[in-house]
PDB file of C-alpha atoms and ligand atoms in Angstrom:
ATOM      1  CA  UNK A 104      87.731  32.339  97.675  1.00  0.00           C
ATOM      2  CA  UNK A 105      85.970  33.711 100.668  1.00  0.00           C
ATOM      3  CA  UNK A 106      83.903  35.917 100.874  1.00  0.00           C
ATOM      4  CA  UNK A 107      83.104  37.751 104.420  1.00  0.00           C
ATOM      5  CA  UNK A 108      81.880  42.153 104.633  1.00  0.00           C
ATOM      6  CA  UNK A 109      83.842  43.605 107.098  1.00  0.00           C
ATOM      7  CA  UNK A 110      81.423  46.920 106.999  1.00  0.00           C
ATOM      8  CA  UNK A 111      78.225  47.939 105.894  1.00  0.00           C
ATOM      9  CA  UNK A 112      79.978  48.907 102.163  1.00  0.00           C
ATOM     10  CA  UNK A 113      83.091  46.397 102.287  1.00  0.00           C
ATOM     11  CA  UNK A 114      83.628  42.676 101.703  1.00  0.00           C
ATOM     12  CA  UNK A 115      86.440  41.527 101.812  1.00  0.00           C
ATOM     13  CA  UNK A 116      87.186  38.735  99.007  1.00  0.00           C
ATOM     14  CA  UNK A 117      90.493  36.619  99.079  1.00  0.00           C
ATOM     15  CA  UNK A 118      91.404  33.353  97.208  1.00  0.00           C
ATOM     16  CA  UNK A 119      94.558  30.565  96.523  1.00  0.00           C
ATOM     17  CA  UNK A 120      96.818  31.218  94.535  1.00  0.00           C
ATOM     18  CA  UNK A 121      96.490  29.522  90.821  1.00  0.00           C
ATOM     19  CA  UNK A 122      99.205  27.383  90.317  1.00  0.00           C
ATOM     20  CA  UNK A 123      99.179  28.630  86.646  1.00  0.00           C
ATOM     21  CA  UNK A 124     102.337  26.821  85.555  1.00  0.00           C
ATOM     22  CA  UNK A 125     103.296  29.715  82.973  1.00  0.00           C
ATOM     23  CA  UNK A 126     102.799  32.337  85.847  1.00  0.00           C
ATOM     24  CA  UNK A 127     100.225  34.635  87.458  1.00  0.00           C
ATOM     25  CA  UNK A 128     100.635  38.041  86.624  1.00  0.00           C
ATOM     26  CA  UNK A 129      97.319  39.129  88.236  1.00  0.00           C
ATOM     27  CA  UNK A 130      93.858  38.305  88.644  1.00  0.00           C
ATOM     28  CA  UNK A 131      90.373  40.233  87.528  1.00  0.00           C
ATOM     29  CA  UNK A 132      87.410  40.232  90.549  1.00  0.00           C
ATOM     30  CA  UNK A 133      84.031  39.874  88.842  1.00  0.00           C
ATOM     31  CA  UNK A 134      81.268  40.677  91.057  1.00  0.00           C
ATOM     32  CA  UNK A 135      78.071  39.397  89.733  1.00  0.00           C
ATOM     33  CA  UNK A 136      79.994  38.250  86.918  1.00  0.00           C
ATOM     34  CA  UNK A 137      81.302  42.093  85.847  1.00  0.00           C
ATOM     35  CA  UNK A 138      84.504  42.874  86.599  1.00  0.00           C
ATOM     36  CA  UNK A 139      84.559  44.601  89.413  1.00  0.00           C
ATOM     37  CA  UNK A 140      88.908  45.461  89.810  1.00  0.00           C
ATOM     38  CA  UNK A 141      92.115  44.322  89.528  1.00  0.00           C
ATOM     39  CA  UNK A 142      94.427  42.373  91.816  1.00  0.00           C
ATOM     40  CA  UNK A 143      98.405  41.633  92.160  1.00  0.00           C
ATOM     41  CA  UNK A 144      97.788  39.068  94.275  1.00  0.00           C
ATOM     42  CA  UNK A 145      95.534  36.962  96.096  1.00  0.00           C
ATOM     43  CA  UNK A 146      93.547  39.870  98.319  1.00  0.00           C
ATOM     44  CA  UNK A 147      91.286  42.531  96.527  1.00  0.00           C
ATOM     45  CA  UNK A 148      88.184  44.836  98.900  1.00  0.00           C
ATOM     46  CA  UNK A 149      85.074  45.528  97.591  1.00  0.00           C
ATOM     47  CA  UNK A 150      84.448  49.224  98.608  1.00  0.00           C
ATOM     48  CA  UNK A 151      81.003  51.566  97.657  1.00  0.00           C
ATOM     49  CA  UNK A 152      79.041  48.786  99.199  1.00  0.00           C
ATOM     50  CA  UNK A 153      74.643  48.184  99.720  1.00  0.00           C
ATOM     51  CA  UNK A 154      73.535  48.116 103.966  1.00  0.00           C
ATOM     52  CA  UNK A 155      72.589  44.504 104.130  1.00  0.00           C
ATOM     53  CA  UNK A 156      73.106  42.797 100.730  1.00  0.00           C
ATOM     54  CA  UNK A 157      74.421  39.438  99.494  1.00  0.00           C
ATOM     55  CA  UNK A 158      76.531  40.013  96.150  1.00  0.00           C
ATOM     56  CA  UNK A 159      78.120  37.795  94.893  1.00  0.00           C
ATOM     57  CA  UNK A 160      82.411  37.265  93.086  1.00  0.00           C
ATOM     58  CA  UNK A 161      84.147  35.000  91.197  1.00  0.00           C
ATOM     59  CA  UNK A 162      88.251  35.630  90.514  1.00  0.00           C
ATOM     60  CA  UNK A 163      90.231  35.280  87.408  1.00  0.00           C
ATOM     61  CA  UNK A 164      93.865  34.670  86.893  1.00  0.00           C
ATOM     62  CA  UNK A 165      95.242  36.171  84.646  1.00  0.00           C
ATOM     63  CA  UNK A 166      98.993  34.967  82.688  1.00  0.00           C
ATOM     64  CA  UNK A 167     101.942  35.779  81.794  1.00  0.00           C
ATOM     65  CA  UNK A 168     100.772  36.024  77.765  1.00  0.00           C
ATOM     66  CA  UNK A 169      97.680  37.752  78.727  1.00  0.00           C
ATOM     67  CA  UNK A 170      95.239  34.570  78.823  1.00  0.00           C
ATOM     68  CA  UNK A 171      92.796  34.058  81.574  1.00  0.00           C
ATOM     69  CA  UNK A 172      91.695  31.323  83.847  1.00  0.00           C
ATOM     70  CA  UNK A 173      88.325  29.621  84.328  1.00  0.00           C
ATOM     71  CA  UNK A 174      85.799  30.946  87.261  1.00  0.00           C
ATOM     72  CA  UNK A 175      87.205  30.228  90.299  1.00  0.00           C
ATOM     73  CA  UNK A 176      84.203  28.877  92.725  1.00  0.00           C
ATOM     74  CA  UNK A 177      81.938  31.886  92.520  1.00  0.00           C
ATOM     75  CA  UNK A 178      82.324  33.028  97.167  1.00  0.00           C
ATOM     76  CA  UNK A 179      78.809  35.174  98.455  1.00  0.00           C
ATOM     77  CA  UNK A 180      78.259  37.928 101.150  1.00  0.00           C
ATOM     78  CA  UNK A 181      76.501  40.435 102.543  1.00  0.00           C
ATOM     79  CA  UNK A 182      76.503  43.528 103.490  1.00  0.00           C
ATOM     80  CA  UNK A 183      76.995  44.459 107.739  1.00  0.00           C
ATOM     81  CA  UNK A 184      73.750  46.076 108.831  1.00  0.00           C
ATOM     82  CA  UNK A 185      73.680  50.360 108.509  1.00  0.00           C
ATOM     83  CA  UNK A 186      71.970  51.213 111.784  1.00  0.00           C
ATOM     84  CA  UNK A 187      75.093  51.483 114.524  1.00  0.00           C
ATOM     85  CA  UNK A 188      73.647  50.013 117.535  1.00  0.00           C
ATOM     86  CA  UNK A 189      73.084  52.980 120.193  1.00  0.00           C
ATOM     87  CA  UNK A 190      75.593  53.383 122.571  1.00  0.00           C
ATOM     88  CA  UNK A 191      74.962  53.668 126.291  1.00  0.00           C
ATOM     89  CA  UNK A 192      75.477  57.996 127.411  1.00  0.00           C
ATOM     90  CA  UNK A 193      76.192  56.753 130.649  1.00  0.00           C
ATOM     91  CA  UNK A 194      78.271  54.299 130.267  1.00  0.00           C
ATOM     92  CA  UNK A 195      82.505  54.661 132.843  1.00  0.00           C
ATOM     93  CA  UNK A 196      80.511  58.039 133.642  1.00  0.00           C
ATOM     94  CA  UNK A 197      80.098  59.513 137.219  1.00  0.00           C
ATOM     95  CA  UNK A 198      77.662  57.756 139.521  1.00  0.00           C
ATOM     96  CA  UNK A 199      75.375  59.742 142.590  1.00  0.00           C
ATOM     97  CA  UNK A 200      74.014  57.740 145.012  1.00  0.00           C
ATOM     98  CA  UNK A 201      72.504  58.422 148.442  1.00  0.00           C
ATOM     99  CA  UNK A 202      73.501  55.468 150.235  1.00  0.00           C
ATOM    100  CA  UNK A 203      75.688  52.481 149.330  1.00  0.00           C
ATOM    101  CA  UNK A 204      75.159  48.613 150.731  1.00  0.00           C
ATOM    102  CA  UNK A 205      79.135  48.928 150.950  1.00  0.00           C
ATOM    103  CA  UNK A 206      82.108  49.545 149.548  1.00  0.00           C
ATOM    104  CA  UNK A 207      81.996  46.751 146.502  1.00  0.00           C
ATOM    105  CA  UNK A 208      78.211  48.212 145.902  1.00  0.00           C
ATOM    106  CA  UNK A 209      79.382  51.660 145.379  1.00  0.00           C
ATOM    107  CA  UNK A 210      77.168  53.625 142.563  1.00  0.00           C
ATOM    108  CA  UNK A 211      80.099  53.797 140.222  1.00  0.00           C
ATOM    109  CA  UNK A 212      79.569  49.744 139.619  1.00  0.00           C
ATOM    110  CA  UNK A 213      76.078  50.292 137.675  1.00  0.00           C
ATOM    111  CA  UNK A 214      77.532  52.502 135.114  1.00  0.00           C
ATOM    112  CA  UNK A 215      80.749  50.155 135.194  1.00  0.00           C
ATOM    113  CA  UNK A 216      79.057  48.215 131.302  1.00  0.00           C
ATOM    114  CA  UNK A 217      80.031  44.984 133.925  1.00  0.00           C
ATOM    115  CA  UNK A 218      76.831  42.932 134.188  1.00  0.00           C
ATOM    116  CA  UNK A 219      78.217  41.668 136.963  1.00  0.00           C
ATOM    117  CA  UNK A 220      78.847  44.449 139.126  1.00  0.00           C
ATOM    118  CA  UNK A 221      75.737  45.956 141.264  1.00  0.00           C
ATOM    119  CA  UNK A 222      75.687  49.259 143.501  1.00  0.00           C
ATOM    120  CA  UNK A 223      73.840  48.469 146.157  1.00  0.00           C
ATOM    121  CA  UNK A 224      71.551  51.063 148.298  1.00  0.00           C
ATOM    122  CA  UNK A 225      71.403  50.143 152.539  1.00  0.00           C
ATOM    123  CA  UNK A 226      68.947  47.538 153.388  1.00  0.00           C
ATOM    124  CA  UNK A 227      65.518  48.725 154.460  1.00  0.00           C
ATOM    125  CA  UNK A 228      65.187  52.301 153.993  1.00  0.00           C
ATOM    126  CA  UNK A 229      62.788  54.876 151.983  1.00  0.00           C
ATOM    127  CA  UNK A 230      63.779  56.780 149.573  1.00  0.00           C
ATOM    128  CA  UNK A 231      66.986  55.771 147.463  1.00  0.00           C
ATOM    129  CA  UNK A 232      67.873  57.080 144.762  1.00  0.00           C
ATOM    130  CA  UNK A 233      71.473  56.910 142.584  1.00  0.00           C
ATOM    131  CA  UNK A 234      72.142  59.306 139.582  1.00  0.00           C
ATOM    132  CA  UNK A 235      74.535  59.631 136.625  1.00  0.00           C
ATOM    133  CA  UNK A 236      75.862  62.532 135.043  1.00  0.00           C
ATOM    134  CA  UNK A 237      76.607  62.499 131.551  1.00  0.00           C
ATOM    135  CA  UNK A 238      79.689  65.233 131.824  1.00  0.00           C
ATOM    136  CA  UNK A 239      76.756  67.929 129.604  1.00  0.00           C
ATOM    137  CA  UNK A 240      73.248  68.485 128.450  1.00  0.00           C
ATOM    138  CA  UNK A 241      72.706  65.477 125.821  1.00  0.00           C
ATOM    139  CA  UNK A 242      69.094  64.660 124.644  1.00  0.00           C
ATOM    140  CA  UNK A 243      67.927  61.637 126.019  1.00  0.00           C
ATOM    141  CA  UNK A 244      64.950  58.950 125.374  1.00  0.00           C
ATOM    142  CA  UNK A 245      65.153  55.310 127.094  1.00  0.00           C
ATOM    143  CA  UNK A 246      67.072  54.451 130.227  1.00  0.00           C
ATOM    144  CA  UNK A 247      67.586  50.331 130.629  1.00  0.00           C
ATOM    145  CA  UNK A 248      67.666  49.837 134.897  1.00  0.00           C
ATOM    146  CA  UNK A 249      69.350  45.712 134.864  1.00  0.00           C
ATOM    147  CA  UNK A 250      67.972  45.093 138.745  1.00  0.00           C
ATOM    148  CA  UNK A 251      69.326  42.173 141.259  1.00  0.00           C
ATOM    149  CA  UNK A 252      66.530  40.260 143.501  1.00  0.00           C
ATOM    150  CA  UNK A 253      66.485  43.849 145.511  1.00  0.00           C
ATOM    151  CA  UNK A 254      64.464  45.743 142.514  1.00  0.00           C
ATOM    152  CA  UNK A 255      62.245  48.978 143.130  1.00  0.00           C
ATOM    153  CA  UNK A 256      58.421  48.531 143.463  1.00  0.00           C
ATOM    154  CA  UNK A 257      58.376  52.367 143.055  1.00  0.00           C
ATOM    155  CA  UNK A 258      60.275  54.607 141.452  1.00  0.00           C
ATOM    156  CA  UNK A 259      60.601  57.802 139.267  1.00  0.00           C
ATOM    157  CA  UNK A 260      62.934  58.170 136.580  1.00  0.00           C
ATOM    158  CA  UNK A 261      64.188  62.050 137.143  1.00  0.00           C
ATOM    159  CA  UNK A 262      66.044  64.386 135.196  1.00  0.00           C
ATOM    160  CA  UNK A 263      68.261  68.191 135.295  1.00  0.00           C
ATOM    161  CA  UNK A 264      69.681  70.485 133.200  1.00  0.00           C
ATOM    162  CA  UNK A 265      71.886  71.690 136.197  1.00  0.00           C
ATOM    163  CA  UNK A 266      75.449  72.456 136.045  1.00  0.00           C
ATOM    164  CA  UNK A 267      77.078  71.832 139.040  1.00  0.00           C
ATOM    165  CA  UNK A 268      74.977  69.973 141.627  1.00  0.00           C
ATOM    166  CA  UNK A 269      71.517  68.925 140.531  1.00  0.00           C
ATOM    167  CA  UNK A 270      69.028  70.352 143.204  1.00  0.00           C
ATOM    168  CA  UNK A 271      66.255  70.895 139.924  1.00  0.00           C
ATOM    169  CA  UNK A 272      64.677  67.471 138.664  1.00  0.00           C
ATOM    170  CA  UNK A 273      61.805  67.148 136.760  1.00  0.00           C
ATOM    171  CA  UNK A 274      60.054  63.910 136.002  1.00  0.00           C
ATOM    172  CA  UNK A 275      60.205  62.114 133.003  1.00  0.00           C
ATOM    173  CA  UNK A 276      58.824  58.546 134.117  1.00  0.00           C
ATOM    174  CA  UNK A 277      56.949  57.282 137.313  1.00  0.00           C
ATOM    175  CA  UNK A 278      55.360  53.285 138.287  1.00  0.00           C
ATOM    176  CA  UNK A 279      54.115  51.991 140.988  1.00  0.00           C
ATOM    177  CA  UNK A 280      54.490  48.444 139.957  1.00  0.00           C
ATOM    178  CA  UNK A 281      58.297  48.031 139.041  1.00  0.00           C
ATOM    179  CA  UNK A 282      58.199  44.340 138.692  1.00  0.00           C
ATOM    180  CA  UNK A 283      62.512  44.046 138.580  1.00  0.00           C
ATOM    181  CA  UNK A 284      64.656  41.813 136.337  1.00  0.00           C
ATOM    182  CA  UNK A 285      65.330  43.911 132.946  1.00  0.00           C
ATOM    183  CA  UNK A 286      63.092  47.557 132.566  1.00  0.00           C
ATOM    184  CA  UNK A 287      63.250  48.916 130.056  1.00  0.00           C
ATOM    185  CA  UNK A 288      61.799  52.509 129.933  1.00  0.00           C
ATOM    186  CA  UNK A 289      61.725  54.947 126.516  1.00  0.00           C
ATOM    187  CA  UNK A 290      60.308  58.356 127.248  1.00  0.00           C
ATOM    188  CA  UNK A 291      59.484  61.194 125.414  1.00  0.00           C
ATOM    189  CA  UNK A 292      62.990  63.196 124.517  1.00  0.00           C
ATOM    190  CA  UNK A 293      63.752  65.127 127.122  1.00  0.00           C
ATOM    191  CA  UNK A 294      67.224  67.543 127.801  1.00  0.00           C
ATOM    192  CA  UNK A 295      69.242  66.065 130.626  1.00  0.00           C
ATOM    193  CA  UNK A 296      72.791  66.087 132.248  1.00  0.00           C
ATOM    194  CA  UNK A 297      71.442  64.061 135.064  1.00  0.00           C
ATOM    195  CA  UNK A 298      69.236  61.196 135.357  1.00  0.00           C
ATOM    196  CA  UNK A 299      68.487  60.573 138.675  1.00  0.00           C
ATOM    197  CA  UNK A 300      66.249  56.424 139.579  1.00  0.00           C
ATOM    198  CA  UNK A 301      64.990  58.211 142.908  1.00  0.00           C
ATOM    199  CA  UNK A 302      63.020  55.189 144.909  1.00  0.00           C
ATOM    200  CA  UNK A 303      60.332  55.007 147.033  1.00  0.00           C
ATOM    201  CA  UNK A 304      58.976  51.661 147.808  1.00  0.00           C
ATOM    202  CA  UNK A 305      61.299  47.924 147.179  1.00  0.00           C
ATOM    203  CA  UNK A 306      60.823  45.132 145.160  1.00  0.00           C
ATOM    204  CA  UNK A 307      61.888  43.396 148.905  1.00  0.00           C
ATOM    205  CA  UNK A 308      63.068  43.403 152.322  1.00  0.00           C
ATOM    206  CA  UNK A 309      66.294  43.876 151.294  1.00  0.00           C
ATOM    207  CA  UNK A 310      67.514  47.585 149.668  1.00  0.00           C
ATOM    208  CA  UNK A 311      67.698  48.461 145.445  1.00  0.00           C
ATOM    209  CA  UNK A 312      70.675  47.126 143.571  1.00  0.00           C
ATOM    210  CA  UNK A 313      71.457  47.904 140.237  1.00  0.00           C
ATOM    211  CA  UNK A 314      73.454  45.685 137.962  1.00  0.00           C
ATOM    212  CA  UNK A 315      73.941  48.585 134.841  1.00  0.00           C
ATOM    213  CA  UNK A 316      72.077  51.776 134.788  1.00  0.00           C
ATOM    214  CA  UNK A 317      71.617  52.230 131.254  1.00  0.00           C
ATOM    215  CA  UNK A 318      70.397  55.950 129.195  1.00  0.00           C
ATOM    216  CA  UNK A 319      70.491  55.812 125.009  1.00  0.00           C
ATOM    217  CA  UNK A 320      69.451  59.287 123.880  1.00  0.00           C
ATOM    218  CA  UNK A 321      71.863  61.874 120.973  1.00  0.00           C
ATOM    219  CA  UNK A 322      74.183  64.429 121.447  1.00  0.00           C
ATOM    220  CA  UNK A 323      71.681  67.578 122.124  1.00  0.00           C
TER     221      UNK A 323
HETATM  222 CA1  LIG B 126      77.728  46.787 136.574  1.00  0.00          CA
HETATM  223 CA1  LIG B 127      61.382  44.071 134.485  1.00  0.00          CA
END
């Protein structure tokens, strides 16, 4: 018998058919020694369980004469964590940038969920910016920048709740000591339809280049 969690509240059980020569008519399923259900097949789904909890199971076969077999081996599984990972609000949303180094490095590449594609600005020019349109106003609380080698040293994160082309920006984060790679930035929850990276000093002689520009939060 095997047990495998399929969610935070369900464990699926499967077992081999009993070879009882009288003819098996079904199975009784036990959780920690207490019967929780029956099955006429060789599988059972135990539902209504608690997240992140270990459960142990056995089965017994029942034959046409009503006799129970001995218990199977004990199978154990732990339900999944009840927390769902936050989703990236910027994923596949429309991006706009101040410049692109080329047609392979457009703003969309920073919002495509692909860690190998990237946006890059033209080389050697400040300032540069890139923003995402979340589609509607959200309450955002985290921005994660995944820089290529061409990182930003001084930049701001700005938000706007404008509709249409954004013109009013509010600073929600600023640094002059950015060090590239991953910049995972927590901010006080902000209403935002647009989220912009506004960069004023480069860490290299190149431009600014982001593999991904992620935004996390909740529906406002
Ligand atoms: Ca990408
Ligand atoms: Ca960093």
